[in-house]
Short mmCIF file of C-alpha atoms in Angstrom, two decimals:
data_model
loop_
_atom_site.label_atom_id
_atom_site.label_comp_id
_atom_site.label_asym_id
_atom_site.label_seq_id
_atom_site.Cartn_x
_atom_site.Cartn_y
_atom_site.Cartn_z
CA ASP Q 1 3.51 1.45 12.43
CA ALA Q 2 6.68 2.72 10.82
CA LYS Q 3 9.79 0.79 11.82
CA THR Q 4 12.10 3.75 11.39
CA THR Q 5 13.04 6.81 13.42
CA GLN Q 6 14.09 10.08 11.83
CA PRO Q 7 14.71 13.58 13.16
CA PRO Q 8 11.67 15.75 12.50
CA SER Q 9 13.58 18.52 10.79
CA MET Q 10 16.99 19.57 9.49
CA ASP Q 11 18.52 22.55 7.74
CA CYS Q 12 21.33 22.49 5.21
CA ALA Q 13 23.11 25.28 3.37
CA GLU Q 14 22.71 25.36 -0.38
CA GLY Q 15 25.61 23.68 -2.14
CA ARG Q 16 26.62 21.64 0.89
CA ALA Q 17 26.03 17.94 1.43
CA ALA Q 18 22.82 17.08 3.24
CA ASN Q 19 23.12 14.03 5.48
CA LEU Q 20 19.81 12.60 6.65
CA PRO Q 21 19.98 9.89 9.32
CA CYS Q 22 17.57 7.06 9.92
CA ASN Q 23 17.41 4.45 12.66
CA HIS Q 24 15.90 1.05 11.92
CA SER Q 25 17.18 -1.04 14.79
CA THR Q 26 14.58 -3.80 14.35
CA ILE Q 27 15.23 -4.36 10.65
CA SER Q 28 15.17 -8.00 9.59
CA GLY Q 29 17.34 -9.79 7.10
CA ASN Q 30 14.80 -9.63 4.29
CA GLU Q 31 14.06 -5.96 4.65
CA TYR Q 32 15.45 -3.28 2.39
CA VAL Q 33 15.85 0.38 3.25
CA TYR Q 34 14.03 2.73 0.89
CA TRP Q 35 14.11 6.50 0.73
CA TYR Q 36 11.37 8.64 -0.74
CA ARG Q 37 10.79 12.36 -0.59
CA GLN Q 38 7.74 14.54 -0.94
CA ILE Q 39 8.12 18.02 -2.30
CA HIS Q 40 5.24 20.27 -1.36
CA SER Q 41 2.01 19.54 -3.29
CA GLN Q 42 3.55 16.62 -5.18
CA GLY Q 43 3.37 12.89 -4.73
CA PRO Q 44 6.20 11.02 -3.02
CA GLN Q 45 9.25 10.48 -5.20
CA TYR Q 46 11.48 7.43 -5.04
CA ILE Q 47 15.13 8.28 -4.36
CA ILE Q 48 17.15 5.16 -3.65
CA HIS Q 49 17.12 1.85 -1.83
CA GLY Q 50 19.59 -0.70 -0.48
CA LEU Q 51 19.94 -3.93 1.44
CA LYS Q 52 23.36 -3.92 3.05
CA ASN Q 53 25.79 -2.37 0.63
CA ASN Q 54 26.20 1.32 0.06
CA GLU Q 55 24.37 2.54 -3.00
CA THR Q 56 24.69 5.57 -5.24
CA ASN Q 57 22.60 6.89 -8.08
CA GLU Q 58 22.16 10.18 -9.84
CA MET Q 59 20.11 11.61 -7.00
CA ALA Q 60 21.82 10.49 -3.83
CA SER Q 61 23.99 8.05 -1.92
CA LEU Q 62 22.81 5.63 0.73
CA ILE Q 63 25.16 4.52 3.46
CA ILE Q 64 23.98 1.55 5.54
CA THR Q 65 25.87 0.59 8.69
CA GLU Q 66 27.38 -2.86 8.90
CA ASP Q 67 24.85 -4.00 11.48
CA ARG Q 68 22.09 -2.49 9.27
CA LYS Q 69 20.50 -0.77 12.25
CA SER Q 70 20.87 2.67 10.76
CA SER Q 71 21.48 4.43 7.47
CA THR Q 72 22.22 7.87 6.08
CA LEU Q 73 20.91 9.42 2.91
CA ILE Q 74 23.38 11.85 1.37
CA LEU Q 75 22.46 14.55 -1.10
CA PRO Q 76 25.94 15.59 -2.22
CA HIS Q 77 25.24 19.17 -3.36
CA ALA Q 78 21.91 20.31 -2.00
CA THR Q 79 19.88 22.81 -3.99
CA LEU Q 80 16.79 24.76 -3.05
CA ARG Q 81 14.72 22.23 -5.00
CA ASP Q 82 15.76 19.55 -2.52
CA THR Q 83 13.63 21.17 0.17
CA ALA Q 84 11.14 18.41 0.99
CA VAL Q 85 10.06 15.83 3.54
CA TYR Q 86 12.30 12.77 3.33
CA TYR Q 87 10.99 9.36 4.33
CA CYS Q 88 13.08 6.38 5.31
CA ILE Q 89 11.09 3.15 4.91
CA VAL Q 90 11.96 -0.49 5.50
CA ARG Q 91 10.24 -2.97 3.27
CA ASP Q 92 10.30 -6.73 2.98
CA ARG Q 93 10.75 -7.46 -0.69
CA SER Q 94 10.95 -11.18 -0.21
CA ASN Q 95 7.26 -11.37 0.60
CA PHE Q 96 5.59 -11.16 -2.76
CA GLY Q 97 2.23 -10.46 -1.17
CA ASN Q 98 3.49 -7.50 0.82
CA GLU Q 99 4.06 -4.55 -1.46
CA LYS Q 100 2.97 -1.72 0.74
CA LEU Q 101 5.13 1.11 2.00
CA THR Q 102 4.72 2.21 5.59
CA PHE Q 103 5.45 5.91 5.82
CA GLY Q 104 6.49 7.53 9.07
CA THR Q 105 6.64 11.22 9.83
CA GLY Q 106 9.88 11.75 7.91
CA THR Q 107 12.45 14.54 8.13
CA ARG Q 108 11.56 17.96 6.86
CA LEU Q 109 14.74 19.16 5.13
CA THR Q 110 15.06 22.86 4.44
CA ILE Q 111 17.82 24.08 2.16
CA ILE Q 112 19.00 27.53 3.18
CA PRO Q 113 20.19 29.91 0.43
CA GLU V 1 7.05 8.14 -20.76
CA ALA V 2 3.97 9.71 -19.24
CA GLY V 3 3.81 9.54 -15.47
CA VAL V 4 1.00 8.49 -13.19
CA THR V 5 -1.97 10.75 -13.78
CA GLN V 6 -4.73 11.45 -11.31
CA PHE V 7 -8.08 13.13 -11.87
CA PRO V 8 -9.32 15.45 -10.56
CA SER V 9 -6.51 17.32 -8.88
CA HIS V 10 -8.98 18.86 -6.43
CA SER V 11 -12.52 17.98 -5.42
CA VAL V 12 -14.82 19.70 -2.96
CA ILE V 13 -18.02 17.84 -2.10
CA GLU V 14 -20.64 17.94 0.59
CA LYS V 15 -20.94 15.32 3.27
CA GLY V 16 -23.08 12.47 2.04
CA GLN V 17 -22.25 12.92 -1.62
CA THR V 18 -20.32 10.52 -3.80
CA VAL V 19 -16.93 11.17 -5.32
CA THR V 20 -14.92 9.08 -7.76
CA LEU V 21 -11.19 9.51 -8.09
CA ARG V 22 -9.38 8.20 -11.10
CA CYS V 23 -5.81 7.02 -11.58
CA ASP V 24 -4.06 6.28 -14.85
CA PRO V 25 -0.87 4.36 -14.13
CA ILE V 26 2.20 4.29 -16.32
CA SER V 27 1.44 2.17 -19.37
CA GLY V 28 2.40 -1.44 -18.83
CA HIS V 29 2.62 -1.23 -15.05
CA ASP V 30 0.76 -4.17 -13.59
CA ASN V 31 0.99 -2.93 -10.00
CA LEU V 32 -1.24 -0.07 -8.93
CA TYR V 33 -1.51 1.29 -5.39
CA TRP V 34 -3.70 3.75 -3.58
CA TYR V 35 -2.49 5.74 -0.58
CA ARG V 36 -3.89 8.68 1.28
CA ARG V 37 -2.89 11.32 3.75
CA VAL V 38 -5.60 12.72 5.93
CA MET V 39 -5.03 16.03 7.67
CA GLY V 40 -2.14 15.95 10.10
CA LYS V 41 -1.51 12.25 9.68
CA GLU V 42 1.01 10.11 7.87
CA ILE V 43 0.63 8.72 4.38
CA LYS V 44 -1.26 5.44 4.67
CA PHE V 45 -1.60 2.51 2.32
CA LEU V 46 -5.11 1.73 1.09
CA LEU V 47 -4.82 -1.08 -1.41
CA HIS V 48 -2.80 -2.76 -4.12
CA PHE V 49 -3.91 -4.11 -7.50
CA VAL V 50 -2.01 -6.54 -9.65
CA LYS V 51 -3.59 -6.01 -13.04
CA GLU V 52 -7.33 -6.17 -12.30
CA SER V 53 -7.05 -8.24 -9.12
CA LYS V 54 -6.93 -6.85 -5.61
CA GLN V 55 -3.72 -8.17 -4.08
CA ASP V 56 -4.03 -6.40 -0.74
CA GLU V 57 -6.88 -4.23 0.45
CA SER V 58 -5.99 -4.28 4.11
CA GLY V 59 -5.75 -0.51 4.29
CA MET V 60 -9.25 0.30 3.08
CA PRO V 61 -10.88 2.13 6.00
CA ASN V 62 -14.45 0.90 5.60
CA ASN V 63 -17.07 -0.21 3.12
CA ARG V 64 -17.75 3.33 1.97
CA PHE V 65 -14.63 2.99 -0.15
CA LEU V 66 -14.71 0.96 -3.36
CA ALA V 67 -11.74 0.55 -5.67
CA GLU V 68 -11.89 -0.97 -9.12
CA ARG V 69 -9.47 -1.59 -11.92
CA THR V 70 -11.43 -3.00 -14.79
CA GLY V 71 -9.28 -4.40 -17.56
CA GLY V 72 -6.14 -3.85 -15.55
CA THR V 73 -5.55 -0.35 -16.84
CA TYR V 74 -6.86 2.71 -15.02
CA SER V 75 -8.34 2.52 -11.54
CA THR V 76 -11.11 4.34 -9.75
CA LEU V 77 -11.64 4.92 -6.07
CA LYS V 78 -15.19 5.73 -5.11
CA VAL V 79 -16.20 7.16 -1.76
CA GLN V 80 -19.91 6.79 -1.07
CA PRO V 81 -21.19 8.47 1.03
CA ALA V 82 -18.34 10.83 1.81
CA GLU V 83 -17.74 11.85 5.42
CA LEU V 84 -15.81 14.79 6.82
CA GLU V 85 -12.95 12.55 7.96
CA ASP V 86 -12.37 11.43 4.37
CA SER V 87 -10.82 14.79 3.56
CA GLY V 88 -7.21 14.51 2.56
CA VAL V 89 -4.91 13.84 -0.36
CA TYR V 90 -5.30 10.56 -2.21
CA PHE V 91 -2.24 9.30 -4.04
CA CYS V 92 -1.98 6.65 -6.69
CA ALA V 93 1.24 4.90 -7.60
CA SER V 94 2.29 2.23 -10.07
CA SER V 95 5.22 -0.08 -10.66
CA PRO V 96 6.14 -2.76 -13.18
CA ARG V 97 5.54 -6.39 -12.42
CA ASP V 98 9.25 -7.06 -12.68
CA ARG V 99 10.36 -6.93 -9.04
CA THR V 100 13.89 -5.95 -9.94
CA ASN V 101 12.57 -2.52 -10.75
CA TYR V 102 12.65 -0.65 -7.56
CA GLY V 103 10.54 2.28 -6.65
CA TYR V 104 6.99 3.18 -7.24
CA THR V 105 6.05 6.20 -9.32
CA PHE V 106 3.46 8.31 -7.59
CA GLY V 107 0.96 10.68 -9.09
CA SER V 108 0.50 14.21 -7.80
CA GLY V 109 -2.60 13.23 -5.88
CA THR V 110 -6.21 14.29 -5.61
CA ARG V 111 -7.01 16.69 -2.81
CA LEU V 112 -10.45 15.82 -1.50
CA THR V 113 -12.30 18.22 0.74
CA VAL V 114 -15.59 17.12 2.29
CA VAL V 115 -17.63 19.99 3.74
#
């Protein structure tokens, strides 16, 4: 079972920042937070990941709370192409035998023109 | 670099027939994964190869599914005989062996319909 909780859907106006929350209250010290998204008819796409520090890349920013029990993915200037289902996943990278991702139901983000 | 390629993109077969899905990972990626989404459900892990060896096949639903990765390059996933509940989208993903490289790269999937 997925160890994360996300709202089922969200809307965001084009050009505005999209903030997608995720709760992972049972996260352990070895577990990272990963974000993927799935645009319709495509395979999931890696966005970003982090352990305890905030992270930023060319796609998004990831803000992880100090207690690590929740995080927020930020798309700074949402475009229509960001409409997708976004998945927050916790994964133990210290266990070299455990590579799998456990997907939940995700958040369906719709960007409104 | 070329991405993860999956063949065919769509397949419609009758119940009881055999279907083979193929995945070509990114060149040089030792890790190869199979996932699937059946109708209305979440994306589920099937198995993980490291080169030609099965590292984790805990997600394989039953013995009608056989995955191979001969020579550690491309992989095939055979379903024999196919059942109606096997319908869904099958995704393949790959990643380098170097664990400092972060995300998987997924293919676009094979949509399997069993009628």
